[in-house]
Amino acid sequence: MKIGLEVFVEKAHKKYKKTRLGVLCNQASVDSKLRHISEHVSDKKLGLTIGCFLGPQHGIRGEKQDNMIESTDFTDPRTGVPVYSLYSNVREPSDAMLENIDTFIVDLQDVGTRIYTFAYTMANCMRAAKRAGKKVVVLDRPNPIDGVTLEGNCLKPEFSSFVGQFPMIVRHGMTMGELALLFNEAFGIGCDLEVIRMQGWKRTMSAPQWKRDWVPPSPNVPNYYSVLTFPGSVLFEGTNISEARGTTKPFEFVGAPYVNADTLASEMNAKKFKGVY
């Protein structure tokens, strides 16, 4: 399997040698050998020009552990390129940021769930690109919980937010590239969009079948099990019950000090939910 980043580095990058790139990425934006996209695009062999890097929630290096902690702008010490946070006082690239960009490169790993901010940071970059006449290139990555299973309710537009901008079901079965196409065509963003497609990925594949190292896309999805349970347990963020952020099993457990475990188990088991015990 080759992800969009690897296809881009091999051949697709050639037509972008005369453009300034704004690269939206984080710590999981790596190839099969764990080489980060920032190393690739700044490699003189590719001959690319980097205008800036942009980071989503949790920071460009995934260093913000807590859920709602914003990141600040800084200069990348290795490349000397400015790094702008899109989870700060802004969620969409500002006019000042756009001065350094001709083309957005988006390389983010999604978790296959509507309730996740990375896809909406991508959507916000697409809106900014449309406004300013820029291009967006999405380097596609696979859905870690497969591309065929669909589950959950559809978001009502009146409840849209930064963790759910569009009327989609919870477990959507799409890749980041497919989400970009959906946002652009069905939901009317209408920017100049290109998706660098993957090679060798099958829709039935989930992360254990990729035969690649798992790199946490955000701090509280450290392994496949947490991303697999995420579509259901993330809903508890709307309550005063913990979904185990900060523990070694985030999204695999929910609970609170005031919960009587025996009573809860008895009530839940009486309902005979499929897959719940």
mmCIF file with all atom_site columns, C-alpha atoms in Angstrom, residues 2-6 106-109 137-143 174-179 195-198 201:
data_model
loop_
_atom_site.group_PDB
_atom_site.id
_atom_site.type_symbol
_atom_site.label_atom_id
_atom_site.label_alt_id
_atom_site.label_comp_id
_atom_site.label_asym_id
_atom_site.label_entity_id
_atom_site.label_seq_id
_atom_site.pdbx_PDB_ins_code
_atom_site.Cartn_x
_atom_site.Cartn_y
_atom_site.Cartn_z
_atom_site.occupancy
_atom_site.B_iso_or_equiv
_atom_site.pdbx_formal_charge
_atom_site.auth_seq_id
_atom_site.auth_comp_id
_atom_site.auth_asym_id
_atom_site.auth_atom_id
_atom_site.pdbx_PDB_model_num
ATOM 1  C CA . LYS A 1 2   ? 1.228   3.479  -0.882 1.00 0.00 ? 2   LYS A CA 1
ATOM 2  C CA . ILE A 1 3   ? -0.345  6.498  0.775  1.00 0.00 ? 3   ILE A CA 1
ATOM 3  C CA . GLY A 1 4   ? -0.788  9.859  -0.915 1.00 0.00 ? 4   GLY A CA 1
ATOM 4  C CA . LEU A 1 5   ? 2.418   11.233 0.633  1.00 0.00 ? 5   LEU A CA 1
ATOM 5  C CA . GLU A 1 6   ? 4.496   8.478  -0.942 1.00 0.00 ? 6   GLU A CA 1
ATOM 6  C CA . VAL A 1 106 ? -2.901  18.607 3.305  1.00 0.00 ? 106 VAL A CA 1
ATOM 7  C CA . ASP A 1 107 ? -1.480  15.455 4.889  1.00 0.00 ? 107 ASP A CA 1
ATOM 8  C CA . LEU A 1 108 ? -3.432  14.459 7.990  1.00 0.00 ? 108 LEU A CA 1
ATOM 9  C CA . GLN A 1 109 ? -4.499  11.076 9.320  1.00 0.00 ? 109 GLN A CA 1
ATOM 10 C CA . VAL A 1 137 ? -3.820  19.216 -2.772 1.00 0.00 ? 137 VAL A CA 1
ATOM 11 C CA . VAL A 1 138 ? -4.890  16.464 -0.354 1.00 0.00 ? 138 VAL A CA 1
ATOM 12 C CA . LEU A 1 139 ? -2.485  13.566 0.128  1.00 0.00 ? 139 LEU A CA 1
ATOM 13 C CA . ASP A 1 140 ? -4.910  10.754 0.824  1.00 0.00 ? 140 ASP A CA 1
ATOM 14 C CA . ARG A 1 141 ? -4.586  8.404  3.782  1.00 0.00 ? 141 ARG A CA 1
ATOM 15 C CA . PRO A 1 142 ? -6.727  5.344  4.602  1.00 0.00 ? 142 PRO A CA 1
ATOM 16 C CA . ASN A 1 143 ? -9.617  5.199  7.016  1.00 0.00 ? 143 ASN A CA 1
ATOM 17 C CA . MET A 1 174 ? -14.402 7.747  3.976  1.00 0.00 ? 174 MET A CA 1
ATOM 18 C CA . THR A 1 175 ? -10.757 8.697  3.593  1.00 0.00 ? 175 THR A CA 1
ATOM 19 C CA . MET A 1 176 ? -9.477  12.258 3.965  1.00 0.00 ? 176 MET A CA 1
ATOM 20 C CA . GLY A 1 177 ? -9.346  12.628 0.197  1.00 0.00 ? 177 GLY A CA 1
ATOM 21 C CA . GLU A 1 178 ? -12.919 11.414 -0.146 1.00 0.00 ? 178 GLU A CA 1
ATOM 22 C CA . LEU A 1 179 ? -14.031 13.782 2.595  1.00 0.00 ? 179 LEU A CA 1
ATOM 23 C CA . VAL A 1 195 ? -6.553  14.494 -4.373 1.00 0.00 ? 195 VAL A CA 1
ATOM 24 C CA . ILE A 1 196 ? -3.367  12.429 -4.628 1.00 0.00 ? 196 ILE A CA 1
ATOM 25 C CA . ARG A 1 197 ? -4.869  8.969  -4.396 1.00 0.00 ? 197 ARG A CA 1
ATOM 26 C CA . MET A 1 198 ? -3.449  5.953  -2.616 1.00 0.00 ? 198 MET A CA 1
ATOM 27 C CA . TRP A 1 201 ? -5.585  0.219  -0.343 1.00 0.00 ? 201 TRP A CA 1
#
